[in-house]
mmCIF file of C-alpha atoms in Angstrom:
data_model
loop_
_atom_site.group_PDB
_atom_site.id
_atom_site.type_symbol
_atom_site.label_atom_id
_atom_site.label_comp_id
_atom_site.label_asym_id
_atom_site.label_seq_id
_atom_site.Cartn_x
_atom_site.Cartn_y
_atom_site.Cartn_z
ATOM 1 C CA UNK J 1 -18.914 34.267 27.793
ATOM 2 C CA UNK J 2 -22.703 35.562 27.894
ATOM 3 C CA UNK J 3 -25.147 32.539 28.907
ATOM 4 C CA UNK J 4 -28.416 33.957 27.430
ATOM 5 C CA UNK J 5 -30.480 31.017 28.307
ATOM 6 C CA UNK J 6 -31.141 33.728 31.319
ATOM 7 C CA UNK J 7 -32.955 35.954 29.001
ATOM 8 C CA UNK J 8 -37.117 36.921 29.256
ATOM 9 C CA UNK J 9 -36.507 38.188 25.081
ATOM 10 C CA UNK J 10 -34.452 37.695 22.220
ATOM 11 C CA UNK J 11 -32.334 41.390 21.523
ATOM 12 C CA UNK J 12 -34.723 43.483 19.515
ATOM 13 C CA UNK J 13 -31.527 45.534 18.497
ATOM 14 C CA UNK J 14 -28.328 45.276 17.781
ATOM 15 C CA UNK J 15 -25.389 45.892 20.394
ATOM 16 C CA UNK J 16 -24.114 48.864 18.183
ATOM 17 C CA UNK J 17 -27.469 50.557 18.681
ATOM 18 C CA UNK J 18 -28.391 50.245 22.307
ATOM 19 C CA UNK J 19 -28.943 53.160 24.655
ATOM 20 C CA UNK J 20 -28.634 50.606 27.136
ATOM 21 C CA UNK J 21 -27.139 47.318 28.349
ATOM 22 C CA UNK J 22 -28.810 44.115 30.061
ATOM 23 C CA UNK J 23 -26.080 42.264 31.759
ATOM 24 C CA UNK J 24 -26.375 39.983 34.577
ATOM 25 C CA UNK J 25 -23.991 38.591 37.122
ATOM 26 C CA UNK J 26 -25.116 35.826 39.301
ATOM 27 C CA UNK J 27 -22.344 35.260 41.297
ATOM 28 C CA UNK J 28 -22.677 34.965 45.505
ATOM 29 C CA UNK J 29 -19.550 33.714 45.904
ATOM 30 C CA UNK J 30 -19.554 36.333 48.712
ATOM 31 C CA UNK J 31 -22.602 35.997 49.885
ATOM 32 C CA UNK J 32 -21.459 34.765 54.056
ATOM 33 C CA UNK J 33 -25.442 33.936 55.202
ATOM 34 C CA UNK J 34 -28.270 33.438 52.945
ATOM 35 C CA UNK J 35 -27.664 32.418 49.728
ATOM 36 C CA UNK J 36 -30.186 33.068 46.645
ATOM 37 C CA UNK J 37 -28.607 35.829 45.435
ATOM 38 C CA UNK J 38 -27.660 34.127 42.414
ATOM 39 C CA UNK J 39 -31.034 34.240 41.183
ATOM 40 C CA UNK J 40 -31.209 38.387 40.806
ATOM 41 C CA UNK J 41 -30.905 38.456 37.501
ATOM 42 C CA UNK J 42 -33.416 36.509 37.034
ATOM 43 C CA UNK J 43 -36.249 37.513 39.127
ATOM 44 C CA UNK J 44 -34.926 41.902 37.771
ATOM 45 C CA UNK J 45 -35.674 40.287 34.012
ATOM 46 C CA UNK J 46 -38.634 39.057 34.951
ATOM 47 C CA UNK J 47 -39.881 42.298 36.559
ATOM 48 C CA UNK J 48 -38.365 44.887 34.445
ATOM 49 C CA UNK J 49 -40.553 42.875 31.274
ATOM 50 C CA UNK J 50 -43.926 43.530 33.165
ATOM 51 C CA UNK J 51 -42.838 46.606 35.051
ATOM 52 C CA UNK J 52 -40.253 48.398 33.337
ATOM 53 C CA UNK J 53 -41.802 51.443 30.788
ATOM 54 C CA UNK J 54 -41.592 54.741 31.972
ATOM 55 C CA UNK J 55 -39.000 56.855 34.069
ATOM 56 C CA UNK J 56 -40.861 58.915 36.607
ATOM 57 C CA UNK J 57 -37.430 61.111 36.515
ATOM 58 C CA UNK J 58 -37.156 62.208 33.496
ATOM 59 C CA UNK J 59 -40.280 61.929 32.320
ATOM 60 C CA UNK J 60 -39.038 59.323 29.513
ATOM 61 C CA UNK J 61 -40.756 56.006 28.267
ATOM 62 C CA UNK J 62 -38.260 53.585 28.266
ATOM 63 C CA UNK J 63 -40.209 51.984 24.916
ATOM 64 C CA UNK J 64 -38.627 55.111 22.966
ATOM 65 C CA UNK J 65 -34.804 53.146 24.325
ATOM 66 C CA UNK J 66 -33.177 50.535 22.564
ATOM 67 C CA UNK J 67 -32.236 48.132 25.413
ATOM 68 C CA UNK J 68 -30.213 45.182 24.724
ATOM 69 C CA UNK J 69 -30.125 42.322 27.010
ATOM 70 C CA UNK J 70 -26.777 39.770 26.272
ATOM 71 C CA UNK J 71 -28.017 37.362 29.193
ATOM 72 C CA UNK J 72 -25.556 36.239 32.213
ATOM 73 C CA UNK J 73 -21.255 37.038 32.215
ATOM 74 C CA UNK J 74 -20.814 33.133 33.095
ATOM 75 C CA UNK J 75 -19.442 32.349 36.229
ATOM 76 C CA UNK J 76 -16.178 31.005 36.932
ATOM 77 C CA UNK J 77 -15.127 28.615 40.155
ATOM 78 C CA UNK J 78 -13.407 31.589 41.757
ATOM 79 C CA UNK J 79 -13.894 35.422 42.245
ATOM 80 C CA UNK J 80 -11.092 36.066 39.994
ATOM 81 C CA UNK J 81 -12.649 34.027 37.374
ATOM 82 C CA UNK J 82 -15.151 35.991 37.609
ATOM 83 C CA UNK J 83 -14.141 38.974 37.705
ATOM 84 C CA UNK J 84 -11.945 37.772 34.414
ATOM 85 C CA UNK J 85 -15.025 37.110 32.800
ATOM 86 C CA UNK J 86 -16.434 40.371 33.574
ATOM 87 C CA UNK J 87 -13.733 42.453 32.395
ATOM 88 C CA UNK J 88 -14.546 40.105 28.940
ATOM 89 C CA UNK J 89 -17.668 41.244 28.931
ATOM 90 C CA UNK J 90 -17.018 45.008 30.005
ATOM 91 C CA UNK J 91 -14.281 45.347 27.379
ATOM 92 C CA UNK J 92 -16.569 43.823 24.550
ATOM 93 C CA UNK J 93 -19.414 45.961 24.598
ATOM 94 C CA UNK J 94 -17.186 49.108 24.970
ATOM 95 C CA UNK J 95 -15.764 47.672 21.927
ATOM 96 C CA UNK J 96 -18.925 47.430 20.464
ATOM 97 C CA UNK J 97 -20.838 50.084 21.598
ATOM 98 C CA UNK J 98 -18.693 52.956 23.940
ATOM 99 C CA UNK J 99 -21.958 55.628 24.646
ATOM 100 C CA UNK J 100 -24.789 53.342 25.848
ATOM 101 C CA UNK J 101 -25.668 52.215 29.794
ATOM 102 C CA UNK J 102 -24.939 49.380 31.195
ATOM 103 C CA UNK J 103 -27.547 48.237 33.768
ATOM 104 C CA UNK J 104 -25.208 45.170 35.630
ATOM 105 C CA UNK J 105 -28.559 42.836 37.676
ATOM 106 C CA UNK J 106 -26.455 40.965 40.519
ATOM 107 C CA UNK J 107 -25.323 39.172 42.467
ATOM 108 C CA UNK J 108 -23.730 40.051 45.235
ATOM 109 C CA UNK J 109 -22.654 43.376 46.505
ATOM 110 C CA UNK J 110 -18.714 41.670 45.548
ATOM 111 C CA UNK J 111 -19.378 42.722 41.862
ATOM 112 C CA UNK J 112 -19.877 46.030 42.421
ATOM 113 C CA UNK J 113 -16.143 46.082 42.246
ATOM 114 C CA UNK J 114 -15.343 44.878 39.003
ATOM 115 C CA UNK J 115 -17.232 47.249 37.131
ATOM 116 C CA UNK J 116 -16.735 50.568 39.187
ATOM 117 C CA UNK J 117 -13.063 51.305 37.844
ATOM 118 C CA UNK J 118 -12.752 49.892 34.527
ATOM 119 C CA UNK J 119 -16.108 52.178 33.934
ATOM 120 C CA UNK J 120 -14.839 54.734 35.738
ATOM 121 C CA UNK J 121 -18.034 55.161 37.275
ATOM 122 C CA UNK J 122 -18.470 58.840 39.656
ATOM 123 C CA UNK J 123 -21.439 57.392 40.762
ATOM 124 C CA UNK J 124 -24.170 53.619 40.707
ATOM 125 C CA UNK J 125 -27.499 52.876 42.614
ATOM 126 C CA UNK J 126 -27.597 50.012 44.797
ATOM 127 C CA UNK J 127 -30.878 48.708 45.294
ATOM 128 C CA UNK J 128 -30.446 45.869 47.589
ATOM 129 C CA UNK J 129 -33.226 43.039 48.674
ATOM 130 C CA UNK J 130 -31.359 41.806 52.169
ATOM 131 C CA UNK J 131 -32.290 42.271 55.791
ATOM 132 C CA UNK J 132 -29.009 43.237 56.310
ATOM 133 C CA UNK J 133 -29.502 47.401 57.129
ATOM 134 C CA UNK J 134 -31.930 46.528 59.856
ATOM 135 C CA UNK J 135 -31.976 47.212 63.092
ATOM 136 C CA UNK J 136 -33.774 44.116 63.978
ATOM 137 C CA UNK J 137 -34.340 40.765 62.233
ATOM 138 C CA UNK J 138 -36.835 37.934 63.634
ATOM 139 C CA UNK J 139 -37.622 39.810 66.838
#
């Protein structure tokens, strides 16, 4: 279900005791222009490993949080197969720890819909490194 070759560090805690569960979804089947979102989960993990320690808004040190990275969901040959794999991953996480927050590292925008309904998400934050919202690009 999970490809753990993407992990930059081994989990220090069990899934059952985690406060935050990190889950990568390196899917880019919905990308119509420049490819590369498939590399995002690994790049974000590297950034977190080097810089993620403090939440300014809540004034909390993340080193006090039990963070478990499960790796990346295995991507199917189609969006439907990927959706099934994501659904299984979410079910697995919720069976083991219904109180954990899930931090999703994508992939293209199409994966958002795979999490909003099963997790009953009322709000979420999307960080987008693409230039698709610029008024002008390359002249």
